[in-house]
CSV table of C-alpha atoms in Angstrom, one decimal:
chain,number,residue,atom,x,y,z
J,42,MET,CA,96.1,126.3,92.7
J,43,ASN,CA,98.6,125.0,90.5
J,44,VAL,CA,101.8,124.0,92.6
J,45,CYS,CA,104.3,123.3,89.6
J,46,GLU,CA,102.9,123.6,86.4
J,47,SER,CA,105.9,123.0,84.4
J,48,SER,CA,106.5,119.9,85.8
J,49,ARG,CA,102.7,118.6,85.1
J,50,ARG,CA,102.7,115.3,83.6
J,51,SER,CA,100.1,113.6,86.0
J,52,ARG,CA,100.9,109.9,85.2
J,53,ALA,CA,98.7,108.4,87.5
J,54,GLY,CA,99.5,105.3,85.8
J,55,ILE,CA,101.6,103.0,87.8
J,56,GLU,CA,98.5,100.5,89.2
J,57,ALA,CA,98.6,97.3,87.3
J,58,THR,CA,96.4,94.9,88.1
J,59,VAL,CA,98.5,92.2,88.6
J,60,THR,CA,96.8,88.8,90.0
J,61,SER,CA,98.2,86.4,92.1
J,62,SER,CA,99.0,82.9,91.3
J,63,PRO,CA,97.1,79.9,92.8
J,64,PRO,CA,98.6,78.4,95.5
J,65,ARG,CA,101.6,75.6,94.5
J,66,PHE,CA,100.7,72.1,96.1
J,67,SER,CA,103.1,69.1,96.8
J,68,SER,CA,102.7,66.4,94.0
J,69,GLY,CA,102.7,63.8,96.5
J,70,TRP,CA,99.6,65.4,98.1
J,71,ARG,CA,96.5,63.5,97.9
J,72,LYS,CA,93.7,66.2,97.0
J,73,SER,CA,89.7,66.1,97.0
J,74,CYS,CA,88.2,67.6,93.8
J,75,ASP,CA,87.0,70.6,95.8
J,76,THR,CA,90.1,71.5,97.6
J,77,LEU,CA,91.5,73.8,95.3
J,78,PRO,CA,88.2,76.0,94.6
J,79,GLN,CA,88.5,76.0,98.6
J,80,SER,CA,91.7,77.2,98.7
J,81,LEU,CA,91.3,79.5,95.7
J,82,GLN,CA,88.3,81.1,97.6
J,83,ARG,CA,90.2,81.5,100.5
J,84,GLN,CA,92.8,82.9,98.7
J,85,GLN,CA,90.2,85.9,97.5
J,86,GLU,CA,88.7,86.4,100.8
J,87,LEU,CA,92.4,87.3,102.0
J,88,LYS,CA,92.7,89.6,98.9
J,89,LYS,CA,89.6,91.4,99.8
J,90,ASP,CA,90.2,91.0,103.9
J,91,LEU,CA,93.6,93.0,102.9
J,92,ARG,CA,91.4,95.7,100.3
J,93,HIS,CA,89.2,96.3,103.2
J,94,SER,CA,92.0,97.2,106.0
J,95,PHE,CA,94.0,99.5,103.3
J,96,ASN,CA,90.6,101.1,102.4
J,97,ALA,CA,90.2,102.0,106.1
J,98,ALA,CA,93.6,102.8,106.6
J,99,ILE,CA,93.3,105.2,103.2
J,100,ARG,CA,93.8,109.1,105.0
J,101,PRO,CA,95.3,112.4,104.1
J,102,VAL,CA,99.0,112.6,104.1
J,103,ARG,CA,100.6,114.3,107.1
J,104,SER,CA,104.1,116.2,107.2
J,105,GLN,CA,106.1,112.9,108.7
J,106,ASP,CA,104.9,111.0,105.4
J,107,LEU,CA,107.3,112.3,103.0
J,108,ASP,CA,109.8,109.6,103.1
J,109,ALA,CA,106.6,106.9,103.0
J,110,ILE,CA,105.3,108.8,99.7
J,111,GLU,CA,109.3,109.0,98.3
J,112,LYS,CA,109.5,105.5,99.0
J,113,ILE,CA,106.3,104.4,97.1
J,114,GLU,CA,107.2,106.9,94.0
J,115,ASN,CA,110.6,105.2,93.7
J,116,ASP,CA,109.2,101.9,93.9
J,117,GLY,CA,106.6,102.4,91.1
J,118,TYR,CA,108.6,104.7,88.6
J,119,THR,CA,111.7,105.1,87.1
J,120,GLY,CA,113.9,107.8,85.1
J,121,VAL,CA,111.9,110.8,83.7
J,122,ASP,CA,108.5,109.5,85.0
J,123,ARG,CA,109.6,109.8,88.8
J,124,TYR,CA,108.8,113.1,90.9
J,125,PRO,CA,111.7,114.5,92.5
J,126,ARG,CA,111.6,114.7,96.4
J,127,GLU,CA,111.5,118.7,96.3
J,128,LEU,CA,108.1,118.3,94.1
J,129,LEU,CA,106.6,115.6,96.2
J,130,GLU,CA,107.5,118.2,99.4
J,131,GLY,CA,105.9,120.8,97.9
J,132,TYR,CA,102.9,119.0,97.3
J,133,LEU,CA,102.5,117.5,100.5
J,134,GLU,CA,102.3,120.9,101.9
J,135,ALA,CA,100.2,122.3,99.6
J,136,SER,CA,97.9,119.6,100.4
J,137,ARG,CA,98.0,120.5,104.0
J,138,GLU,CA,97.4,124.1,103.6
J,139,ASN,CA,95.1,124.4,100.9
J,140,PRO,CA,91.8,122.2,100.7
J,141,ASP,CA,92.0,122.5,96.6
J,142,VAL,CA,95.1,120.2,97.0
J,143,VAL,CA,94.2,116.5,98.0
J,144,MET,CA,96.8,114.1,98.7
J,145,LEU,CA,95.9,110.7,100.3
J,146,ILE,CA,98.2,108.1,101.6
J,147,ALA,CA,97.5,103.6,102.3
J,148,GLY,CA,98.7,102.4,105.4
J,149,ASP,CA,102.1,103.1,105.8
J,150,SER,CA,103.7,103.1,102.4
J,151,ALA,CA,101.1,100.6,100.8
J,152,GLY,CA,100.5,103.8,97.8
J,153,TYR,CA,99.2,107.4,97.6
J,154,VAL,CA,97.2,109.8,95.3
J,155,LEU,CA,97.8,113.3,94.2
J,156,GLY,CA,94.9,115.6,92.7
J,157,GLU,CA,94.0,119.1,93.0
J,158,ILE,CA,91.3,121.7,91.6
J,159,THR,CA,92.7,123.7,89.0
J,160,GLY,CA,91.9,126.2,86.1
J,161,ASP,CA,89.3,129.1,86.3
J,162,ASP,CA,86.6,126.1,85.5
J,163,ARG,CA,87.9,124.5,88.7
J,164,HIS,CA,88.4,121.0,87.3
J,165,GLY,CA,89.8,118.4,89.1
J,166,GLU,CA,93.1,116.8,88.1
J,167,ILE,CA,94.8,113.6,89.4
J,168,ILE,CA,98.6,114.1,89.4
J,169,ASP,CA,99.8,111.1,90.5
J,170,LEU,CA,98.6,107.9,91.8
J,171,ALA,CA,101.4,105.0,92.9
J,172,VAL,CA,100.9,101.5,94.4
J,173,MET,CA,104.0,99.6,96.0
J,174,LYS,CA,104.9,96.9,94.1
J,175,GLN,CA,103.8,93.9,96.3
J,176,HIS,CA,100.4,95.7,97.3
J,177,ARG,CA,99.0,95.5,93.6
J,178,GLY,CA,96.2,93.6,92.1
J,179,GLN,CA,94.2,93.8,95.5
J,180,GLY,CA,91.8,96.8,94.4
J,181,LEU,CA,94.0,99.2,96.4
J,182,GLY,CA,94.8,101.7,93.4
J,183,ARG,CA,90.9,101.6,92.7
J,184,ASP,CA,90.0,102.5,96.1
J,185,LEU,CA,92.8,105.7,95.7
J,186,LEU,CA,91.3,106.5,92.8
J,187,GLU,CA,88.0,106.7,94.3
J,188,ARG,CA,88.5,108.1,97.1
J,189,VAL,CA,90.3,111.0,95.5
J,190,SER,CA,87.9,111.6,92.7
J,191,THR,CA,84.7,112.2,95.9
J,192,SER,CA,87.2,114.4,97.2
J,193,LEU,CA,87.4,116.9,94.3
J,194,ARG,CA,83.5,116.4,93.1
J,195,ASP,CA,82.9,117.4,96.9
J,196,LEU,CA,85.2,120.2,96.4
J,197,GLY,CA,83.1,121.2,93.2
J,198,ALA,CA,84.5,119.5,90.6
J,199,ALA,CA,82.2,118.3,87.4
J,200,GLU,CA,85.2,116.5,86.2
J,201,ILE,CA,88.3,115.0,86.7
J,202,LEU,CA,91.0,114.8,83.8
J,203,LEU,CA,93.9,112.8,84.2
J,204,TYR,CA,96.9,111.8,81.7
J,205,VAL,CA,98.3,108.0,81.1
J,206,ARG,CA,100.8,106.6,78.8
J,207,THR,CA,99.1,104.8,75.8
J,208,ASP,CA,101.2,101.8,76.0
J,209,ASN,CA,100.0,101.0,80.1
J,210,ALA,CA,97.0,98.9,79.3
J,211,ALA,CA,96.9,98.1,82.7
J,212,ALA,CA,96.4,101.8,83.8
J,213,ILE,CA,94.0,102.6,81.2
J,214,HIS,CA,91.7,99.8,81.6
J,215,LEU,CA,91.8,100.9,86.0
J,216,TYR,CA,90.6,104.5,84.7
J,217,GLU,CA,87.8,102.7,82.1
J,218,THR,CA,86.4,100.7,84.9
J,219,ALA,CA,86.2,103.8,87.1
J,220,GLY,CA,84.6,106.0,84.6
J,221,PHE,CA,86.9,107.8,82.7
J,222,GLU,CA,86.5,107.9,79.0
J,223,LYS,CA,89.5,108.7,76.4
J,224,THR,CA,89.3,112.6,75.2
J,225,LYS,CA,92.2,113.6,73.7
J,226,ASP,CA,95.7,112.3,71.9
J,227,MET,CA,98.8,113.7,73.6
J,228,PRO,CA,101.7,112.8,71.3
J,229,GLY,CA,104.7,113.6,72.7
J,230,TYR,CA,103.4,114.3,76.0
J,231,TYR,CA,106.2,112.1,77.6
J,232,GLN,CA,109.8,112.7,77.3
J,233,ASP,CA,109.8,109.1,76.1
J,234,GLY,CA,106.3,108.2,74.8
J,235,ASP,CA,103.1,109.3,74.1
J,236,GLY,CA,100.1,110.3,76.4
J,237,MET,CA,96.2,110.3,76.2
J,238,GLN,CA,93.8,112.5,78.0
J,239,MET,CA,91.6,110.7,80.0
J,240,THR,CA,88.5,112.3,81.4
J,241,LYS,CA,85.4,111.4,83.9
J,242,ARG,CA,82.5,113.7,84.0
J,243,PHE,CA,80.3,113.7,86.8
J,244,LYS,CA,76.1,113.9,86.4
J,245,PRO,CA,74.5,117.1,87.9
J,246,ALA,CA,72.9,116.5,91.2
J,247,GLY,CA,68.9,116.5,90.7
J,248,PRO,CA,66.5,118.6,92.5
J,249,GLY,CA,66.2,118.5,96.0
């Protein structure tokens, strides 16, 4: 199913891998030489725990999630890149009625991802991926990407496409680490910039 072909620009690219700043210490404190590494280690452990909690909370959207999805969209995109509420509502309803449309949300409103099976060859396409600013840099975008990719593969997709701005280095890096490769330049794909197509191909299942 293709819910809105004319609107497709499949940004799927807002998850910037922002790293947290190291903790600040008062200049009056005397720290042993191993305190800072321990503090950084604890910070990483907390981020890991937070990532796992979000991963466990990733679930299919429900009708009451529309406001949360719109909130995530508005936080992640501006101008022409932002999907209007009516389009988000259309995709949400489609995801509840058609198994070929996959829409997942993390937590109450931490991030969401949208993908679908489309075309005569039934390939997968990631239409949108957005994470709230305060939850970036914690691996949530990667988790959402992995979950929707697995869902599309299980629906029979041999490959998954997405489109991303050529100047969105953080998103491109995320997709490359997830196994996507650049397959086509898309000059003028966005109203105010160029894009590229990236593709992930799944290996055929082995015998037996």
